[in-house]
C-alpha angles and dihedrals in degrees: 000000000000116000133199120276091236089075094061097080091048093059099084106078118156087186090066086048088054091048091054088047090051091052090048094052090047091049086050091057102262124146100230121218102195113208092151099091128066096217113130116239091203119105125245112253119271092242089059098047091042088060093051090046094049087053093059092073092051106089092192085074092057098084137069116302115217128189099273090052089062093061095110091050091047090051093050089051092049091050091043089053096045092047091049097043111015093239122131114236127192104224093202099051107017104044130070126175114233135194089242121319091276089073086058093050094045098044101041098076088055088064099042111029132071120201111288097021116131124238117199110227136184114251109235097027141139109298095232090066088065094039094060089048091054094047089050092053095243133140122246123223105192115216106210119231114208132181091234093060091046087256090290117133120248103231090194095067095059106106119245093233089056092047090051088060097038126107105173148017126211118209127176125187133199075046129229114237109007094045092224123155119221115216120227088249090064092048088050089053090047091053097047088049092051093046090050095051096033096245128156107240112215118187118192105202113178096136102051090127100036095089124131108211098184092187091063120015112229087225089060097049116111113258115240096032104115095177093051087053095046089059093055095046131082115260124261119229086240092066082074100030098043096160090050094236102154110356141093124184130201123207128185131202087215099095108024093045101025089241098135096132095047090063103218134146143121150230123236121188156069107011093228089054092046090049088047094051089042088060092054091044096054089054090054110037146340113237138287124283105294085233089063090053088050088057091047091049088053092048093052097040101036137070113323096198090102092058092053090042088053092052090051091050092054091045091057088047091050094052095046091052100042092045090051094045090051088047087063092050095258102132112208130172114249104253112237095202149003126043098281145081119221110205130184108231121242124230133318094030103048091121102030108063090159094057093046092052098045092044089049096052089046097047101037110012091243114131125201138164117257113231091228086071087068099051145292091292090056095066110116095036137086130205124217119190118219092224095131137064124275092253092053092043087055089050090052091052092053090051090050090052090054088053097047090051 
């Protein structure tokens, strides 16, 4: 068989290589501690799963779900957003349900790029951002993220010739994999830059709630004090683009509400961009099962204490893992956000993160994600996902110490 050339750039996938390495380790008798995937091990709250379970006996939920049938969910998303950020959102024209935020980042290039157009992507960055550009026939200009720049891109370094062919920029903060947070001032600069160069600004925003403010714990913040919570959260792109002139933002319920397997999220943004993405979506799928959206409505409108508890759970895991790594002499920065630790590799693996990760899982059963899988600028790093209890994370570090020695 002959397949489309658009599949060619999708063939390199170090995560598939890691899956094979994990399978080989298990086959060899290793007890694998899998810290390679950012899939939360925490359960969805009972009021969420109860709403989904109740929907199953309602036969009216068993058919196709078209856009008009998602109104309740879109209204809940708009209210949630306004309460969280103080920004008004029109549920009819500025909200679109998504099958996870990855659907948005993968399909948005189809609505924006013509073949040969450039997309400006973070390097390192989430792999689906690049995959969507490849499928649209676009070109990628990687914006390097370096520790000395607080893992923020330097827009002035983008060549004029590339900008002349560019149609979109993709940002994502808090950032996977580096864990960096972008301040509102950076977003203001990004919005101004995109306006100047007529770029669509896409912001992937899955880790909005997973921020560790060590000066004032989220779990101790007084419920109902919206201003207090806003100070503790990562900023939205629309705090810099309040009239939604150039931007669209993707949110998923996978991280904040532990609903990764339910595949539900939404887009907020410029009404023309929402309409364009809706056209692409209409050609590809309908929507999720209505019961899943009922669960998402329960998540967005119900008690938020489980979100704060989840943040504290990941904070404790972060502290246990970082302290253990530092205890064996591996100095890593304390992540300010997300559910990851981004660690610079020691010798002799400073330029071979794939080899480090494959040998680590084969020798110890500890699986991690090689930085090279996130882009050229990710080489020399490894990402650990904090998806196990502190005790298991400390066990993983002991195994890592044995490997390093």
